[in-house]
CSV table of C-alpha atoms and ligand atoms in Angstrom, one decimal:
chain,number,residue,atom,x,y,z
A,1,MET,CA,105.4,146.0,-45.4
A,2,ILE,CA,105.6,142.3,-45.9
A,3,ARG,CA,108.2,141.9,-43.1
A,4,GLU,CA,106.0,143.9,-40.8
A,5,ALA,CA,103.0,141.8,-41.7
A,6,ILE,CA,104.9,138.6,-40.9
A,7,GLU,CA,106.2,140.0,-37.6
A,8,LYS,CA,102.7,141.1,-36.6
A,9,TYR,CA,101.4,137.6,-37.4
A,10,LEU,CA,104.1,135.8,-35.4
A,11,GLN,CA,103.6,138.0,-32.4
A,12,LYS,CA,99.8,137.6,-32.5
A,13,HIS,CA,100.0,133.8,-32.5
A,14,ASN,CA,103.1,133.6,-30.5
A,15,TYR,CA,104.7,131.5,-33.2
A,16,SER,CA,108.5,131.6,-33.5
A,17,ARG,CA,108.5,131.3,-37.3
A,18,LEU,CA,106.5,131.2,-40.5
A,19,GLU,CA,107.9,128.5,-42.7
A,20,PRO,CA,105.4,127.6,-45.5
A,21,LYS,CA,105.4,124.1,-46.9
A,22,ALA,CA,101.9,124.3,-48.4
A,23,VAL,CA,99.6,126.9,-49.8
A,24,LEU,CA,95.8,126.5,-49.3
A,25,PHE,CA,93.9,128.1,-52.2
A,26,ASP,CA,90.3,129.2,-52.2
A,27,MET,CA,88.7,128.4,-55.5
A,28,ASP,CA,86.0,131.0,-56.6
A,29,GLY,CA,87.5,134.4,-57.1
A,30,VAL,CA,91.0,133.1,-56.6
A,31,LEU,CA,91.5,130.3,-59.1
A,32,TYR,CA,88.4,131.0,-61.2
A,33,ASP,CA,87.0,134.3,-62.3
A,34,SER,CA,83.6,132.9,-61.3
A,35,MET,CA,82.2,135.1,-58.6
A,36,ARG,CA,80.2,137.4,-60.8
A,37,PHE,CA,78.4,134.4,-62.2
A,38,HIS,CA,77.7,133.0,-58.7
A,39,ALA,CA,76.4,136.5,-57.7
A,40,ARG,CA,74.1,136.6,-60.7
A,41,ALA,CA,72.9,133.1,-60.2
A,42,TRP,CA,72.2,133.7,-56.5
A,43,GLN,CA,70.5,137.0,-57.1
A,44,GLU,CA,68.2,135.5,-59.7
A,45,THR,CA,67.5,132.5,-57.6
A,46,ALA,CA,66.7,134.7,-54.6
A,47,SER,CA,64.4,137.1,-56.4
A,48,SER,CA,62.5,134.2,-58.1
A,49,ARG,CA,61.6,133.1,-54.6
A,50,ARG,CA,61.1,136.6,-53.2
A,51,LEU,CA,64.0,136.2,-50.8
A,52,ILE,CA,65.4,139.6,-49.7
A,53,SER,CA,68.9,140.2,-51.0
A,54,THR,CA,71.2,142.8,-52.7
A,55,PRO,CA,73.9,142.1,-55.3
A,56,GLU,CA,76.7,142.8,-52.7
A,57,ASP,CA,75.2,140.2,-50.3
A,58,PHE,CA,76.6,137.4,-52.3
A,59,TYR,CA,80.1,138.7,-52.3
A,60,MET,CA,79.8,139.2,-48.5
A,61,PHE,CA,78.4,135.6,-48.1
A,62,GLU,CA,81.0,134.1,-50.3
A,63,GLY,CA,82.7,131.1,-48.7
A,64,ARG,CA,79.6,130.0,-46.8
A,65,THR,CA,78.1,126.7,-47.7
A,66,GLY,CA,75.0,126.9,-49.9
A,67,ALA,CA,72.8,125.8,-47.1
A,68,SER,CA,74.1,128.5,-44.8
A,69,THR,CA,73.5,131.2,-47.4
A,70,ILE,CA,70.0,130.0,-47.9
A,71,ASP,CA,69.3,130.0,-44.2
A,72,GLU,CA,70.6,133.6,-44.0
A,73,LEU,CA,68.1,134.6,-46.7
A,74,TYR,CA,65.3,132.7,-45.1
A,75,GLN,CA,66.0,134.3,-41.7
A,76,ARG,CA,65.9,137.8,-43.0
A,77,THR,CA,62.8,137.2,-45.2
A,78,PHE,CA,60.8,134.8,-43.0
A,79,GLY,CA,62.5,134.8,-39.7
A,80,LYS,CA,63.3,131.1,-39.8
A,81,ASN,CA,65.6,128.6,-41.4
A,82,ALA,CA,64.8,126.8,-44.7
A,83,THR,CA,63.8,123.2,-44.6
A,84,ASP,CA,66.3,120.6,-46.0
A,85,GLU,CA,64.0,120.2,-49.0
A,86,GLU,CA,63.9,123.9,-49.7
A,87,LYS,CA,67.7,124.1,-49.3
A,88,GLU,CA,68.2,121.3,-51.8
A,89,ASN,CA,65.8,122.8,-54.3
A,90,ILE,CA,67.2,126.4,-54.0
A,91,TYR,CA,70.9,125.3,-54.2
A,92,ARG,CA,70.0,123.1,-57.2
A,93,GLN,CA,68.5,126.1,-58.9
A,94,GLU,CA,71.5,128.3,-58.2
A,95,ALA,CA,73.9,125.6,-59.4
A,96,ALA,CA,72.0,125.2,-62.6
A,97,LEU,CA,72.0,128.9,-63.3
A,98,PHE,CA,75.7,129.1,-62.4
A,99,VAL,CA,76.6,126.4,-64.9
A,100,GLN,CA,74.5,128.2,-67.5
A,101,TYR,CA,76.3,131.5,-67.0
A,102,ASN,CA,79.8,130.5,-66.0
A,103,ASP,CA,82.3,130.8,-68.8
A,104,GLY,CA,84.8,128.6,-66.9
A,105,LYS,CA,87.7,131.0,-67.2
A,106,PRO,CA,90.5,130.7,-64.8
A,107,MET,CA,91.4,133.8,-62.9
A,108,THR,CA,94.0,135.9,-64.7
A,109,GLY,CA,97.4,135.4,-63.0
A,110,ALA,CA,96.3,132.3,-61.1
A,111,ALA,CA,98.5,130.0,-63.2
A,112,ASN,CA,101.5,132.3,-62.5
A,113,VAL,CA,100.9,132.2,-58.8
A,114,LEU,CA,100.8,128.4,-59.0
A,115,GLU,CA,104.1,128.4,-61.0
A,116,LYS,CA,105.7,130.4,-58.3
A,117,VAL,CA,104.3,128.2,-55.6
A,118,LYS,CA,105.7,125.1,-57.4
A,119,GLU,CA,109.0,126.8,-58.0
A,120,TYR,CA,109.4,127.1,-54.2
A,121,GLY,CA,108.5,123.5,-53.7
A,122,LEU,CA,105.3,124.2,-51.8
A,123,ASP,CA,102.4,121.8,-51.8
A,124,ARG,CA,98.9,122.9,-53.0
A,125,VAL,CA,95.5,122.2,-51.5
A,126,VAL,CA,92.1,123.7,-52.6
A,127,VAL,CA,89.9,124.7,-49.8
A,128,THR,CA,86.4,125.8,-51.1
A,129,GLY,CA,82.9,125.9,-49.7
A,130,SER,CA,81.7,125.2,-53.2
A,131,GLY,CA,79.9,122.1,-54.2
A,132,GLN,CA,80.0,123.0,-57.9
A,133,LEU,CA,81.4,119.9,-59.5
A,134,SER,CA,81.5,121.8,-62.8
A,135,LEU,CA,84.5,123.7,-61.5
A,136,ILE,CA,86.0,121.3,-59.0
A,137,ASP,CA,86.3,118.7,-61.7
A,138,LYS,CA,88.0,121.2,-64.1
A,139,LEU,CA,90.8,122.1,-61.7
A,140,GLU,CA,93.1,119.4,-62.8
A,141,CYS,CA,92.5,120.2,-66.4
A,142,ASP,CA,92.9,124.0,-66.1
A,143,PHE,CA,95.9,123.9,-63.8
A,144,PRO,CA,97.8,120.8,-65.0
A,145,GLY,CA,99.9,119.2,-62.3
A,146,SER,CA,98.9,121.7,-59.7
A,147,PHE,CA,96.1,120.0,-57.8
A,148,LYS,CA,95.2,116.4,-56.9
A,149,ARG,CA,91.7,115.3,-56.2
A,150,ASP,CA,92.7,113.9,-52.9
A,151,LYS,CA,94.1,117.3,-51.9
A,152,MET,CA,90.8,119.2,-52.0
A,153,ILE,CA,88.4,120.3,-49.3
A,154,THR,CA,85.0,121.1,-50.8
A,155,GLY,CA,81.5,121.9,-49.7
A,156,TYR,CA,80.9,118.1,-49.6
A,157,ASP,CA,83.6,117.7,-46.9
A,158,VAL,CA,82.8,120.5,-44.5
A,159,LYS,CA,80.1,120.7,-41.9
A,160,TYR,CA,80.3,124.3,-40.8
A,161,GLY,CA,82.0,126.0,-43.7
A,162,LYS,CA,83.7,129.4,-43.7
A,163,PRO,CA,84.0,131.7,-41.7
A,164,ASP,CA,84.5,128.8,-39.3
A,165,PRO,CA,88.1,127.7,-39.3
A,166,GLU,CA,87.0,124.1,-40.0
A,167,PRO,CA,87.7,124.0,-43.8
A,168,TYR,CA,91.2,125.4,-43.3
A,169,TYR,CA,91.9,123.0,-40.4
A,170,MET,CA,90.9,120.2,-42.8
A,171,GLY,CA,93.2,121.7,-45.4
A,172,LEU,CA,96.1,121.7,-43.0
A,173,GLU,CA,95.4,118.1,-42.2
A,174,LYS,CA,95.3,117.2,-45.9
A,175,ALA,CA,98.6,118.9,-46.5
A,176,GLY,CA,100.1,117.3,-43.3
A,177,VAL,CA,101.3,120.7,-42.0
A,178,THR,CA,100.7,123.0,-39.0
A,179,ALA,CA,99.3,126.5,-39.3
A,180,PRO,CA,102.7,128.3,-39.4
A,181,GLU,CA,103.7,126.0,-42.2
A,182,ALA,CA,101.0,127.2,-44.5
A,183,LEU,CA,99.7,130.2,-46.4
A,184,VAL,CA,96.1,130.9,-47.3
A,185,ILE,CA,95.0,132.7,-50.5
A,186,GLU,CA,91.5,134.1,-50.3
A,187,ASN,CA,89.3,136.7,-52.0
A,188,ALA,CA,86.3,136.7,-49.7
A,189,PRO,CA,85.9,138.4,-46.3
A,190,LEU,CA,84.4,135.2,-44.7
A,191,GLY,CA,87.2,133.2,-46.3
A,192,VAL,CA,89.8,135.5,-44.8
A,193,GLU,CA,88.2,135.2,-41.4
A,194,ALA,CA,88.3,131.4,-41.7
A,195,GLY,CA,92.0,131.4,-42.6
A,196,VAL,CA,92.9,133.8,-39.8
A,197,ALA,CA,90.8,131.9,-37.3
A,198,ALA,CA,92.7,128.8,-38.2
A,199,GLY,CA,95.9,130.7,-37.3
A,200,ILE,CA,97.2,130.7,-40.9
A,201,PHE,CA,99.0,133.7,-42.6
A,202,THR,CA,96.2,134.8,-44.9
A,203,ILE,CA,96.9,136.7,-48.2
A,204,ALA,CA,93.8,138.4,-49.6
A,205,VAL,CA,93.4,139.2,-53.3
A,206,ASN,CA,90.6,141.6,-54.0
A,207,THR,CA,89.2,140.3,-57.2
A,208,GLY,CA,85.7,141.5,-56.6
A,209,PRO,CA,83.7,144.7,-56.0
A,210,LEU,CA,84.0,145.0,-52.2
A,211,PRO,CA,86.2,147.7,-50.7
A,212,ASN,CA,89.8,146.7,-49.6
A,213,GLN,CA,88.9,147.6,-46.1
A,214,VAL,CA,86.4,144.8,-45.8
A,215,LEU,CA,89.2,142.3,-46.4
A,216,LEU,CA,91.6,144.1,-44.0
A,217,ASP,CA,88.9,144.2,-41.3
A,218,ALA,CA,88.4,140.4,-41.8
A,219,GLY,CA,92.1,140.2,-40.7
A,220,ALA,CA,94.0,139.7,-44.0
A,221,ASN,CA,97.8,139.7,-43.3
A,222,LEU,CA,98.6,141.0,-46.8
A,223,LEU,CA,96.4,142.4,-49.6
A,224,TYR,CA,96.8,142.4,-53.3
A,225,PRO,CA,94.5,143.8,-56.0
A,226,ASN,CA,94.7,140.6,-58.1
A,227,MET,CA,96.4,137.3,-58.6
A,228,GLN,CA,99.0,138.6,-61.1
A,229,SER,CA,100.2,141.2,-58.6
A,230,LEU,CA,100.6,138.5,-56.1
A,231,ALA,CA,102.6,136.4,-58.6
A,232,ASP,CA,104.8,139.4,-59.2
A,233,ASP,CA,105.5,139.8,-55.5
A,234,TRP,CA,105.9,136.1,-54.6
A,235,ASP,CA,109.7,136.3,-54.6
A,236,CYS,CA,109.6,139.2,-52.2
A,237,ILE,CA,107.2,137.4,-49.9
A,238,MET,CA,109.5,134.3,-49.8
A,239,LYS,CA,112.5,136.5,-49.3
A,240,ALA,CA,110.8,138.3,-46.4
A,241,LEU,CA,110.3,134.9,-44.6
A,242,VAL,CA,114.1,134.4,-44.3
A,243,PRO,CA,114.9,137.0,-41.7
A,244,ALA,CA,111.8,135.9,-39.8
A,245,LEU,CA,113.4,132.4,-39.6
A,246,ASP,CA,116.6,133.9,-38.3
A,247,ALA,CA,114.8,136.0,-35.7
A,248,GLY,CA,112.9,132.9,-34.6
A,249,SER,CA,115.9,130.8,-34.1
A,250,HIS,CA,117.8,133.2,-31.9
B,301,MG,MG1,86.5,132.8,-53.0
């Protein structure tokens, strides 16, 4: 299954080989078990302002910038975008609630994936639409030696945000690699779309409540139920890359 996924990826992009040198990690729902707190904070923020939303919306919106999420809610409620001031106030409200609710727990299995990635000598970059400094600043502490502050793309760096490929293009640049020299690990449909649009082999981990099909429809090249199962399969993924290299060079 892994081999087939790699072959399909290579054919689609007309690449001769997939030779990862760096792994681009999404943050919420991948490195941190934080999405349910974001969903709760967004939901409460939205209802306090009578913005139309459902709990699933915030899992579907995940990866967008805060401003883009707020515009979406404004469009469906009022038929227009929010002003800059409204965006600032609403995002501040969501961020404050998130900090209040978030228990800061890393995602189960994330440290094991990082160990595997290091074992294979692959560089690590965080690519998140989040502007939550409460988590961004904790990365170095929770995953010692895994991430450097200068190897992070956050909501402060991007203009468009996911599902635009922009954040992942920026991640490739940070890592100094091309698309077929990277892997993306994502949990959100829009994040998967962004990774795929950037031409990067994108591994989805379904750590939230959405059906698997949503992530597959977004274009995920591989799908795992959680980070631990990805860590367990990492050797197989790396092994599956070897024949692809052979095939590419002949
Ligand atoms: Mg995420």
